[in-house]
Amino acid sequence: MEFDVKNIKIEEFNYPLPDERIAKHPLEQRDKCKLLLRKDGEISEHIFSEIPDLLPAKSTLVYNNTRVINARLRFHKSEGGALIEIFCLEPLAPRDYAQSFASTTECEWLCFVGNSKRWKSGALFMRLTVEGKEIILSAERDGRSGNAFVVRFSWDNDDVSFASILDAIGEIPIPPYLNRNTEPTDLTDYQTVFSKIDGSVAAPTAGLHFTDEVLNEVDKRGIIRRELTLHVGAGTFQPVKSENIGEHEMHTEFISVTRELLEGLINAQGKIIAVGTTSVRTLESLYYIGVSLHNHPEDAEKALHVEQWIPYEYDNSLSTKDALQAIVNYLDATNQTVMVGSTQIIIAPSYKFHVVDGIITNFHQPQSTLLLLVSAFVEGKWKEIYDFALNHDFRFLSYGDSCLFL
């Protein structure tokens, strides 16, 4: 009987995770967390600061440079009225992240709204000070998309940008499974040392363990560092609620890669190591974007979005280098140096990896799409890895310990 990835039952990816094993805060020294290494089927325990010596020689290390924004805003309907929490997910007008953050006077975002039943109509207002300037910020609902709302923000000072407003009153949206409020330390703890492109509502947490000292050691070993951008959406926390994964709809995330990165991947001398599942999803999506551009260069707009099940429906015979070269050719033909696209890719058991040779990642939630990705990479051996971690006092989830799979 032919294997159908859509028939995978999510209950097969469950495991007991006691609350005390979920790290509520990171270690004071990021790079002193534990590191589980799985190489050639063997599992061993290390400290993360040892990772430069554990990476294969001549490797290319690829990490996500996205930066978490202060995406959570708290309004009151009126003085002393109901609290309405607005969680910014992605920009709608302007659609581009950078343009939206630079907006003055107004912009529109897709948002989750907490306590939405208490906000059926009318605008919410907030008086605040931004960079020494007094402004009045308003929020109005302008439609709905699934379980999210279209929210139009406007303010009365064109010297103030939306980015400045978020910095002034927004909160870092730490993961819900931490079961605590955002604390001042999260402003730095929940950002990687290489974060610089605003846009995520969740951190690419595998990168949180890196320090400047570790990166310096990586450089000394001759390991090449490359960057990409995937803005992590709230869907990263979305559990799989369907019995079979075929009924689960993956969220869309926006990706941006430079021509320089593509050339670096094409000419890589050694293994390509992805830092985090977001980097894995981006790198593997590049293969399918390249295949689409190679096969249908006339339909570039469609090619720049990777649909959820494409990896299991496409002919995978095109080489990785040829697929990546097709993207370079597209950029050259359109006089661009950066490719911007989007992906809904789901990586699950039976997936064939085309770009990634190794993964640095954290320990993920039970019954999550991230655990499916790990299982795909370690050829179904995720249970023995997670049993080892549970039996050796590893800390789990966003602020927990790390893994290196080769």
mmCIF file of C-alpha atoms in Angstrom:
data_model
loop_
_atom_site.group_PDB
_atom_site.id
_atom_site.type_symbol
_atom_site.label_atom_id
_atom_site.label_comp_id
_atom_site.label_asym_id
_atom_site.label_seq_id
_atom_site.Cartn_x
_atom_site.Cartn_y
_atom_site.Cartn_z
ATOM 1 C CA MET A 1 0.000 0.000 0.000
ATOM 2 C CA GLU A 2 1.424 3.360 -1.024
ATOM 3 C CA PHE A 3 2.281 5.700 1.880
ATOM 4 C CA ASP A 4 0.179 8.861 2.020
ATOM 5 C CA VAL A 5 1.653 11.615 4.202
ATOM 6 C CA LYS A 6 -1.801 13.111 4.718
ATOM 7 C CA ASN A 7 -2.903 10.009 6.629
ATOM 8 C CA ILE A 8 -0.284 10.477 9.367
ATOM 9 C CA LYS A 9 -2.069 10.554 12.726
ATOM 10 C CA ILE A 10 -0.918 13.373 14.967
ATOM 11 C CA GLU A 11 -1.512 11.271 18.116
ATOM 12 C CA GLU A 12 1.576 9.281 17.110
ATOM 13 C CA PHE A 13 3.612 12.408 17.891
ATOM 14 C CA ASN A 14 2.543 12.807 21.490
ATOM 15 C CA TYR A 15 4.756 12.472 24.556
ATOM 16 C CA PRO A 16 4.411 13.357 28.272
ATOM 17 C CA LEU A 17 5.793 16.831 29.001
ATOM 18 C CA PRO A 18 5.498 17.803 32.688
ATOM 19 C CA ASP A 19 5.136 21.541 33.288
ATOM 20 C CA GLU A 20 8.323 21.577 35.386
ATOM 21 C CA ARG A 21 10.323 20.555 32.300
ATOM 22 C CA ILE A 22 9.201 23.650 30.376
ATOM 23 C CA ALA A 23 11.833 26.354 30.818
ATOM 24 C CA LYS A 24 10.086 29.552 31.929
ATOM 25 C CA HIS A 25 13.268 31.647 31.560
ATOM 26 C CA PRO A 26 16.575 31.113 29.742
ATOM 27 C CA LEU A 27 19.830 30.413 31.542
ATOM 28 C CA GLU A 28 21.740 33.526 32.570
ATOM 29 C CA GLN A 29 24.513 32.496 30.144
ATOM 30 C CA ARG A 30 22.760 31.516 26.905
ATOM 31 C CA ASP A 31 25.531 29.311 25.583
ATOM 32 C CA LYS A 32 25.783 27.203 28.772
ATOM 33 C CA CYS A 33 22.569 25.305 28.081
ATOM 34 C CA LYS A 34 22.676 21.610 27.321
ATOM 35 C CA LEU A 35 23.109 20.390 23.753
ATOM 36 C CA LEU A 36 21.929 16.994 22.547
ATOM 37 C CA LEU A 37 23.959 15.751 19.587
ATOM 38 C CA ARG A 38 22.622 13.044 17.285
ATOM 39 C CA LYS A 39 25.194 11.954 14.744
ATOM 40 C CA ASP A 40 25.309 8.676 12.807
ATOM 41 C CA GLY A 41 22.425 7.418 14.943
ATOM 42 C CA GLU A 42 24.329 7.958 18.212
ATOM 43 C CA ILE A 43 23.099 10.369 20.921
ATOM 44 C CA SER A 44 25.438 12.268 23.250
ATOM 45 C CA GLU A 45 25.199 15.169 25.687
ATOM 46 C CA HIS A 46 27.231 18.384 25.399
ATOM 47 C CA ILE A 47 27.172 22.086 26.279
ATOM 48 C CA PHE A 48 26.026 24.502 23.567
ATOM 49 C CA SER A 49 29.279 26.497 23.701
ATOM 50 C CA GLU A 50 30.997 23.380 22.283
ATOM 51 C CA ILE A 51 29.000 23.575 19.062
ATOM 52 C CA PRO A 52 31.752 25.201 16.925
ATOM 53 C CA ASP A 53 33.830 22.033 17.423
ATOM 54 C CA LEU A 54 30.866 19.736 16.756
ATOM 55 C CA LEU A 55 29.938 21.231 13.393
ATOM 56 C CA PRO A 56 31.482 19.500 10.362
ATOM 57 C CA ALA A 57 34.476 21.237 8.796
ATOM 58 C CA LYS A 58 33.713 23.698 5.982
ATOM 59 C CA SER A 59 30.051 23.854 6.996
ATOM 60 C CA THR A 60 27.771 26.726 6.061
ATOM 61 C CA LEU A 61 25.655 27.870 9.017
ATOM 62 C CA VAL A 62 22.384 29.534 7.986
ATOM 63 C CA TYR A 63 20.297 31.438 10.524
ATOM 64 C CA ASN A 64 17.177 33.572 10.573
ATOM 65 C CA ASN A 65 17.865 37.279 11.205
ATOM 66 C CA THR A 66 14.232 38.221 11.892
ATOM 67 C CA ARG A 67 13.498 40.364 14.925
ATOM 68 C CA VAL A 68 10.479 39.976 17.202
ATOM 69 C CA ILE A 69 8.267 43.055 17.300
ATOM 70 C CA ASN A 70 6.299 44.353 20.280
ATOM 71 C CA ALA A 71 3.188 42.910 18.663
ATOM 72 C CA ARG A 72 0.756 42.960 21.604
ATOM 73 C CA LEU A 73 -1.184 46.191 22.241
ATOM 74 C CA ARG A 74 -3.622 46.714 25.124
ATOM 75 C CA PHE A 75 -6.553 49.114 24.701
ATOM 76 C CA HIS A 76 -9.474 49.902 27.002
ATOM 77 C CA LYS A 77 -12.902 50.584 25.499
ATOM 78 C CA SER A 78 -13.162 53.669 27.677
ATOM 79 C CA GLU A 79 -11.598 54.835 30.911
ATOM 80 C CA GLY A 80 -11.929 51.870 33.244
ATOM 81 C CA GLY A 81 -13.722 49.867 30.505
ATOM 82 C CA ALA A 82 -13.134 46.390 29.112
ATOM 83 C CA LEU A 83 -9.561 45.443 28.215
ATOM 84 C CA ILE A 84 -9.162 44.685 24.497
ATOM 85 C CA GLU A 85 -5.890 43.019 23.521
ATOM 86 C CA ILE A 86 -4.773 43.415 19.903
ATOM 87 C CA PHE A 87 -2.055 41.062 18.633
ATOM 88 C CA CYS A 88 -0.540 42.243 15.327
ATOM 89 C CA LEU A 89 0.094 39.293 12.994
ATOM 90 C CA GLU A 90 1.013 40.667 9.579
ATOM 91 C CA PRO A 91 0.701 43.951 7.663
ATOM 92 C CA LEU A 92 -2.034 44.391 5.067
ATOM 93 C CA ALA A 93 -1.687 48.025 3.962
ATOM 94 C CA PRO A 94 1.078 48.660 3.224
ATOM 95 C CA ARG A 95 1.674 44.949 2.659
ATOM 96 C CA ASP A 96 5.448 45.248 2.978
ATOM 97 C CA TYR A 97 6.753 44.963 6.555
ATOM 98 C CA ALA A 98 9.330 47.740 6.278
ATOM 99 C CA GLN A 99 6.845 50.127 4.659
ATOM 100 C CA SER A 100 4.225 49.364 7.293
ATOM 101 C CA PHE A 101 6.635 50.018 10.159
ATOM 102 C CA ALA A 102 7.673 53.276 8.476
ATOM 103 C CA SER A 103 4.035 54.377 8.029
ATOM 104 C CA THR A 104 2.972 57.694 9.479
ATOM 105 C CA THR A 105 -0.659 58.528 10.333
ATOM 106 C CA GLU A 106 -2.140 55.083 9.470
ATOM 107 C CA CYS A 107 -1.657 51.431 8.536
ATOM 108 C CA GLU A 108 -3.689 48.223 8.479
ATOM 109 C CA TRP A 109 -2.822 44.848 10.041
ATOM 110 C CA LEU A 110 -4.302 41.402 10.376
ATOM 111 C CA CYS A 111 -4.688 40.844 14.120
ATOM 112 C CA PHE A 112 -5.921 38.471 16.764
ATOM 113 C CA VAL A 113 -8.249 40.282 19.148
ATOM 114 C CA GLY A 114 -8.615 39.213 22.752
ATOM 115 C CA ASN A 115 -12.027 39.874 24.324
ATOM 116 C CA SER A 116 -13.385 40.627 20.845
ATOM 117 C CA LYS A 117 -17.002 40.122 21.976
ATOM 118 C CA ARG A 118 -16.684 43.343 23.961
ATOM 119 C CA TRP A 119 -15.543 45.247 20.854
ATOM 120 C CA LYS A 120 -18.226 44.886 18.223
ATOM 121 C CA SER A 121 -18.046 48.353 16.699
ATOM 122 C CA GLY A 122 -16.531 51.809 17.060
ATOM 123 C CA ALA A 123 -12.942 52.868 17.515
ATOM 124 C CA LEU A 124 -10.665 52.315 20.473
ATOM 125 C CA PHE A 125 -8.476 55.223 21.557
ATOM 126 C CA MET A 126 -5.270 55.563 23.507
ATOM 127 C CA ARG A 127 -3.381 58.725 24.481
ATOM 128 C CA LEU A 128 0.373 58.178 24.658
ATOM 129 C CA THR A 129 3.785 59.790 24.371
ATOM 130 C CA VAL A 130 6.116 58.621 21.607
ATOM 131 C CA GLU A 131 9.621 60.034 21.358
ATOM 132 C CA GLY A 132 8.505 63.067 23.371
ATOM 133 C CA LYS A 133 5.440 63.679 21.192
ATOM 134 C CA GLU A 134 1.857 63.453 22.494
ATOM 135 C CA ILE A 135 -0.393 61.484 20.138
ATOM 136 C CA ILE A 136 -3.800 59.831 20.107
ATOM 137 C CA LEU A 137 -3.775 56.325 18.631
ATOM 138 C CA SER A 138 -7.010 54.789 17.386
ATOM 139 C CA ALA A 139 -7.857 51.246 16.319
ATOM 140 C CA GLU A 140 -10.886 50.298 14.200
ATOM 141 C CA ARG A 141 -12.087 46.877 13.103
ATOM 142 C CA ASP A 142 -12.463 46.701 9.341
ATOM 143 C CA GLY A 143 -13.474 43.150 8.509
ATOM 144 C CA ARG A 144 -12.524 39.621 9.393
ATOM 145 C CA SER A 145 -10.311 36.851 7.989
ATOM 146 C CA GLY A 146 -10.901 33.454 9.592
ATOM 147 C CA ASN A 147 -10.310 33.789 13.311
ATOM 148 C CA ALA A 148 -8.408 37.069 12.864
ATOM 149 C CA PHE A 149 -9.559 40.651 12.277
ATOM 150 C CA VAL A 150 -8.475 43.450 9.968
ATOM 151 C CA VAL A 151 -7.563 46.392 12.214
ATOM 152 C CA ARG A 152 -6.848 49.902 10.930
ATOM 153 C CA PHE A 153 -4.545 51.960 13.159
ATOM 154 C CA SER A 154 -4.396 55.743 12.802
ATOM 155 C CA TRP A 155 -2.746 58.529 14.771
ATOM 156 C CA ASP A 156 -2.589 62.293 14.666
ATOM 157 C CA ASN A 157 1.114 63.053 14.157
ATOM 158 C CA ASP A 158 2.924 62.388 10.886
ATOM 159 C CA ASP A 159 6.301 62.697 12.629
ATOM 160 C CA VAL A 160 5.633 59.393 14.411
ATOM 161 C CA SER A 161 6.046 55.990 12.728
ATOM 162 C CA PHE A 162 4.128 52.829 13.547
ATOM 163 C CA ALA A 163 7.425 51.202 14.565
ATOM 164 C CA SER A 164 7.904 53.934 17.167
ATOM 165 C CA ILE A 165 4.402 53.337 18.498
ATOM 166 C CA LEU A 166 5.029 49.604 18.884
ATOM 167 C CA ASP A 167 8.327 50.310 20.637
ATOM 168 C CA ALA A 168 6.606 52.735 23.001
ATOM 169 C CA ILE A 169 3.549 50.734 24.087
ATOM 170 C CA GLY A 170 3.742 47.258 22.594
ATOM 171 C CA GLU A 171 4.746 44.119 24.469
ATOM 172 C CA ILE A 172 6.967 41.247 23.336
ATOM 173 C CA PRO A 173 4.552 38.346 22.696
ATOM 174 C CA ILE A 174 6.201 35.474 24.568
ATOM 175 C CA PRO A 175 4.786 31.987 23.870
ATOM 176 C CA PRO A 176 1.452 31.160 25.539
ATOM 177 C CA TYR A 177 2.788 27.867 26.926
ATOM 178 C CA LEU A 178 5.095 29.774 29.310
ATOM 179 C CA ASN A 179 1.952 30.603 31.296
ATOM 180 C CA ARG A 180 3.250 33.935 32.539
ATOM 181 C CA ASN A 181 3.149 37.616 31.647
ATOM 182 C CA THR A 182 5.868 39.316 29.654
ATOM 183 C CA GLU A 183 8.700 40.557 31.872
ATOM 184 C CA PRO A 184 11.260 43.323 31.191
ATOM 185 C CA THR A 185 14.017 40.724 30.698
ATOM 186 C CA ASP A 186 12.083 39.209 27.773
ATOM 187 C CA LEU A 187 12.866 42.325 25.724
ATOM 188 C CA THR A 188 16.411 40.999 25.336
ATOM 189 C CA ASP A 189 16.023 37.324 26.273
ATOM 190 C CA TYR A 190 13.511 36.742 23.462
ATOM 191 C CA GLN A 191 15.756 38.150 20.710
ATOM 192 C CA THR A 192 18.697 36.425 19.045
ATOM 193 C CA VAL A 193 22.053 38.206 18.949
ATOM 194 C CA PHE A 194 21.749 38.336 15.145
ATOM 195 C CA SER A 195 18.170 39.680 14.995
ATOM 196 C CA LYS A 196 17.831 42.823 12.887
ATOM 197 C CA ILE A 197 14.854 42.663 10.469
ATOM 198 C CA ASP A 198 11.611 43.566 12.261
ATOM 199 C CA GLY A 199 8.593 41.391 11.547
ATOM 200 C CA SER A 200 8.207 38.274 13.723
ATOM 201 C CA VAL A 201 5.630 37.696 16.426
ATOM 202 C CA ALA A 202 7.656 34.767 17.767
ATOM 203 C CA ALA A 203 11.400 34.281 18.060
ATOM 204 C CA PRO A 204 13.341 31.756 15.978
ATOM 205 C CA THR A 205 14.246 30.187 19.312
ATOM 206 C CA ALA A 206 17.000 27.820 18.158
ATOM 207 C CA GLY A 207 19.111 30.939 17.650
ATOM 208 C CA LEU A 208 18.658 32.153 21.232
ATOM 209 C CA HIS A 209 21.576 30.016 22.436
ATOM 210 C CA PHE A 210 24.144 31.788 20.268
ATOM 211 C CA THR A 211 26.385 34.425 21.791
ATOM 212 C CA ASP A 212 28.967 36.677 20.205
ATOM 213 C CA GLU A 213 31.651 34.435 21.711
ATOM 214 C CA VAL A 214 30.210 31.309 20.071
ATOM 215 C CA LEU A 215 29.891 33.097 16.729
ATOM 216 C CA ASN A 216 33.534 34.209 16.973
ATOM 217 C CA GLU A 217 34.576 30.588 17.511
ATOM 218 C CA VAL A 218 32.450 29.543 14.549
ATOM 219 C CA ASP A 219 34.337 32.071 12.414
ATOM 220 C CA LYS A 220 37.720 30.874 13.700
ATOM 221 C CA ARG A 221 36.890 27.331 12.604
ATOM 222 C CA GLY A 222 36.323 28.556 9.050
ATOM 223 C CA ILE A 223 32.593 27.850 9.141
ATOM 224 C CA ILE A 224 30.740 30.268 6.855
ATOM 225 C CA ARG A 225 27.753 32.163 8.293
ATOM 226 C CA ARG A 226 24.806 33.122 6.087
ATOM 227 C CA GLU A 227 21.519 34.887 6.855
ATOM 228 C CA LEU A 228 17.964 34.637 5.621
ATOM 229 C CA THR A 229 14.700 36.150 6.805
ATOM 230 C CA LEU A 230 11.477 34.358 7.661
ATOM 231 C CA HIS A 231 9.014 36.365 9.723
ATOM 232 C CA VAL A 232 7.635 33.895 12.236
ATOM 233 C CA GLY A 233 3.851 34.003 12.532
ATOM 234 C CA ALA A 234 1.562 33.172 15.441
ATOM 235 C CA GLY A 235 0.671 29.973 13.604
ATOM 236 C CA THR A 236 3.927 28.506 14.915
ATOM 237 C CA PHE A 237 2.053 27.972 18.208
ATOM 238 C CA GLN A 238 -1.018 26.530 16.504
ATOM 239 C CA PRO A 239 -1.591 22.913 17.595
ATOM 240 C CA VAL A 240 -2.675 20.265 15.128
ATOM 241 C CA LYS A 241 -6.304 19.701 16.129
ATOM 242 C CA SER A 242 -7.263 17.282 13.362
ATOM 243 C CA GLU A 243 -6.795 13.526 13.699
ATOM 244 C CA ASN A 244 -4.847 13.290 10.435
ATOM 245 C CA ILE A 245 -2.337 15.958 9.409
ATOM 246 C CA GLY A 246 -3.970 16.101 5.987
ATOM 247 C CA GLU A 247 -6.772 18.125 7.548
ATOM 248 C CA HIS A 248 -4.403 20.652 9.158
ATOM 249 C CA GLU A 249 -3.912 23.923 7.277
ATOM 250 C CA MET A 250 -0.410 25.350 7.616
ATOM 251 C CA HIS A 251 -0.052 29.075 8.183
ATOM 252 C CA THR A 252 1.666 31.284 5.604
ATOM 253 C CA GLU A 253 4.985 32.905 6.491
ATOM 254 C CA PHE A 254 6.937 35.474 4.476
ATOM 255 C CA ILE A 255 10.514 34.810 3.449
ATOM 256 C CA SER A 256 13.288 36.965 2.054
ATOM 257 C CA VAL A 257 16.649 35.756 0.749
ATOM 258 C CA THR A 258 19.481 37.560 -0.971
ATOM 259 C CA ARG A 259 21.256 36.634 -4.167
ATOM 260 C CA GLU A 260 24.389 36.380 -2.002
ATOM 261 C CA LEU A 261 22.823 33.622 0.104
ATOM 262 C CA LEU A 262 21.719 31.707 -2.988
ATOM 263 C CA GLU A 263 25.215 31.886 -4.485
ATOM 264 C CA GLY A 264 26.653 30.764 -1.142
ATOM 265 C CA LEU A 265 24.371 27.721 -1.073
ATOM 266 C CA ILE A 266 25.170 26.807 -4.672
ATOM 267 C CA ASN A 267 28.923 27.022 -4.026
ATOM 268 C CA ALA A 268 28.929 25.539 -0.496
ATOM 269 C CA GLN A 269 31.977 23.307 0.068
ATOM 270 C CA GLY A 270 30.603 21.331 3.002
ATOM 271 C CA LYS A 271 27.398 20.632 4.900
ATOM 272 C CA ILE A 272 24.584 23.177 5.152
ATOM 273 C CA ILE A 273 23.418 23.509 8.755
ATOM 274 C CA ALA A 274 20.124 25.284 9.414
ATOM 275 C CA VAL A 275 19.655 27.111 12.701
ATOM 276 C CA GLY A 276 16.045 26.441 13.643
ATOM 277 C CA THR A 277 12.943 25.102 11.958
ATOM 278 C CA THR A 278 12.257 28.500 10.366
ATOM 279 C CA SER A 279 15.578 28.317 8.525
ATOM 280 C CA VAL A 280 14.814 24.719 7.527
ATOM 281 C CA ARG A 281 11.411 25.717 6.159
ATOM 282 C CA THR A 282 12.924 28.608 4.219
ATOM 283 C CA LEU A 283 15.828 26.660 2.748
ATOM 284 C CA GLU A 284 13.666 23.730 1.722
ATOM 285 C CA SER A 285 11.044 26.094 0.271
ATOM 286 C CA LEU A 286 13.756 27.563 -1.948
ATOM 287 C CA TYR A 287 14.100 24.221 -3.708
ATOM 288 C CA TYR A 288 10.419 24.188 -4.690
ATOM 289 C CA ILE A 289 10.432 27.843 -5.683
ATOM 290 C CA GLY A 290 13.400 27.071 -7.913
ATOM 291 C CA VAL A 291 11.691 24.032 -9.439
ATOM 292 C CA SER A 292 8.605 26.129 -10.187
ATOM 293 C CA LEU A 293 10.664 28.900 -11.784
ATOM 294 C CA HIS A 294 12.626 26.330 -13.797
ATOM 295 C CA ASN A 295 9.494 24.599 -15.095
ATOM 296 C CA HIS A 296 7.228 27.650 -15.447
ATOM 297 C CA PRO A 297 9.356 30.813 -15.739
ATOM 298 C CA GLU A 298 6.370 32.649 -17.211
ATOM 299 C CA ASP A 299 4.403 32.316 -13.933
ATOM 300 C CA ALA A 300 6.849 33.760 -11.407
ATOM 301 C CA GLU A 301 4.144 35.155 -9.139
ATOM 302 C CA LYS A 302 2.726 31.694 -8.500
ATOM 303 C CA ALA A 303 6.193 30.166 -8.180
ATOM 304 C CA LEU A 304 7.156 32.502 -5.321
ATOM 305 C CA HIS A 305 4.616 30.877 -3.004
ATOM 306 C CA VAL A 306 5.123 27.303 -1.784
ATOM 307 C CA GLU A 307 1.840 25.569 -1.096
ATOM 308 C CA GLN A 308 1.527 23.126 1.776
ATOM 309 C CA TRP A 309 1.592 19.790 -0.064
ATOM 310 C CA ILE A 310 3.804 20.683 -3.038
ATOM 311 C CA PRO A 311 6.778 18.587 -1.786
ATOM 312 C CA TYR A 312 4.670 15.432 -1.938
ATOM 313 C CA GLU A 313 3.158 16.165 -5.347
ATOM 314 C CA TYR A 314 6.124 17.562 -7.320
ATOM 315 C CA ASP A 315 8.689 15.744 -9.376
ATOM 316 C CA ASN A 316 11.857 16.037 -7.235
ATOM 317 C CA SER A 317 14.295 15.076 -9.979
ATOM 318 C CA LEU A 318 15.783 18.562 -10.503
ATOM 319 C CA SER A 319 19.101 18.932 -8.683
ATOM 320 C CA THR A 320 19.319 21.309 -5.746
ATOM 321 C CA LYS A 321 21.938 23.458 -7.467
ATOM 322 C CA ASP A 322 19.835 23.754 -10.621
ATOM 323 C CA ALA A 323 16.786 24.742 -8.568
ATOM 324 C CA LEU A 324 18.719 27.421 -6.689
ATOM 325 C CA GLN A 325 20.285 28.635 -9.936
ATOM 326 C CA ALA A 326 16.786 29.089 -11.385
ATOM 327 C CA ILE A 327 16.074 31.608 -8.604
ATOM 328 C CA VAL A 328 19.350 33.423 -9.306
ATOM 329 C CA ASN A 329 18.428 33.560 -13.000
ATOM 330 C CA TYR A 330 15.011 34.982 -12.109
ATOM 331 C CA LEU A 331 16.597 37.701 -9.938
ATOM 332 C CA ASP A 332 19.056 38.601 -12.692
ATOM 333 C CA ALA A 333 16.308 38.736 -15.315
ATOM 334 C CA THR A 334 14.217 41.060 -13.124
ATOM 335 C CA ASN A 335 17.156 43.197 -11.899
ATOM 336 C CA GLN A 336 16.619 42.213 -8.266
ATOM 337 C CA THR A 337 19.089 41.234 -5.548
ATOM 338 C CA VAL A 338 16.522 39.967 -3.037
ATOM 339 C CA MET A 339 13.849 37.321 -3.544
ATOM 340 C CA VAL A 340 10.694 37.842 -1.503
ATOM 341 C CA GLY A 341 8.183 35.019 -1.307
ATOM 342 C CA SER A 342 5.997 33.029 1.058
ATOM 343 C CA THR A 343 5.633 29.456 2.205
ATOM 344 C CA GLN A 344 3.067 27.102 3.691
ATOM 345 C CA ILE A 345 5.360 24.093 3.442
ATOM 346 C CA ILE A 346 4.729 21.218 5.843
ATOM 347 C CA ILE A 347 7.701 18.950 6.444
ATOM 348 C CA ALA A 348 6.607 15.564 7.738
ATOM 349 C CA PRO A 349 7.810 11.954 7.649
ATOM 350 C CA SER A 350 8.591 10.813 4.071
ATOM 351 C CA TYR A 351 9.796 14.316 3.151
ATOM 352 C CA LYS A 352 13.000 14.328 1.070
ATOM 353 C CA PHE A 353 15.454 17.046 2.172
ATOM 354 C CA HIS A 354 17.140 18.871 -0.693
ATOM 355 C CA VAL A 355 19.162 21.683 0.897
ATOM 356 C CA VAL A 356 19.616 21.008 4.616
ATOM 357 C CA ASP A 357 22.247 18.562 5.932
ATOM 358 C CA GLY A 358 21.993 19.419 9.620
ATOM 359 C CA ILE A 359 19.624 21.138 12.035
ATOM 360 C CA ILE A 360 20.123 23.069 15.259
ATOM 361 C CA THR A 361 16.790 23.189 17.057
ATOM 362 C CA ASN A 362 15.054 23.164 20.438
ATOM 363 C CA PHE A 363 12.701 20.559 21.927
ATOM 364 C CA HIS A 364 9.196 21.080 20.588
ATOM 365 C CA GLN A 365 5.644 20.719 21.828
ATOM 366 C CA PRO A 366 3.847 17.383 21.587
ATOM 367 C CA GLN A 367 1.626 16.959 18.521
ATOM 368 C CA SER A 368 3.132 19.960 16.727
ATOM 369 C CA THR A 369 4.152 20.423 13.110
ATOM 370 C CA LEU A 370 7.661 21.207 14.373
ATOM 371 C CA LEU A 371 7.892 17.719 15.870
ATOM 372 C CA LEU A 372 6.778 16.320 12.510
ATOM 373 C CA LEU A 373 9.688 18.188 10.902
ATOM 374 C CA VAL A 374 12.162 16.751 13.414
ATOM 375 C CA SER A 375 10.809 13.244 12.846
ATOM 376 C CA ALA A 376 11.236 13.661 9.092
ATOM 377 C CA PHE A 377 14.881 14.639 9.523
ATOM 378 C CA VAL A 378 15.832 11.901 12.026
ATOM 379 C CA GLU A 379 13.954 9.233 10.019
ATOM 380 C CA GLY A 380 11.311 8.611 12.658
ATOM 381 C CA LYS A 381 13.721 8.266 15.608
ATOM 382 C CA TRP A 382 12.340 11.280 17.482
ATOM 383 C CA LYS A 383 10.999 9.224 20.423
ATOM 384 C CA GLU A 384 14.389 7.864 21.443
ATOM 385 C CA ILE A 385 15.830 11.388 21.222
ATOM 386 C CA TYR A 386 13.078 12.878 23.381
ATOM 387 C CA ASP A 387 13.218 9.967 25.860
ATOM 388 C CA PHE A 388 16.946 10.608 26.233
ATOM 389 C CA ALA A 389 16.294 14.304 26.860
ATOM 390 C CA LEU A 390 13.532 13.633 29.404
ATOM 391 C CA ASN A 391 15.732 11.115 31.242
ATOM 392 C CA HIS A 392 18.751 13.453 31.304
ATOM 393 C CA ASP A 393 17.095 16.598 32.695
ATOM 394 C CA PHE A 394 17.008 18.598 29.480
ATOM 395 C CA ARG A 395 14.815 21.721 29.518
ATOM 396 C CA PHE A 396 12.086 22.013 26.886
ATOM 397 C CA LEU A 397 10.507 24.554 24.489
ATOM 398 C CA SER A 398 11.469 28.152 23.642
ATOM 399 C CA TYR A 399 13.772 28.941 26.575
ATOM 400 C CA GLY A 400 14.968 25.359 26.945
ATOM 401 C CA ASP A 401 17.976 23.375 25.773
ATOM 402 C CA SER A 402 19.196 22.626 22.260
ATOM 403 C CA CYS A 403 19.751 19.811 19.759
ATOM 404 C CA LEU A 404 22.158 19.329 16.873
ATOM 405 C CA PHE A 405 21.077 16.723 14.332
ATOM 406 C CA LEU A 406 23.616 15.708 11.668
#
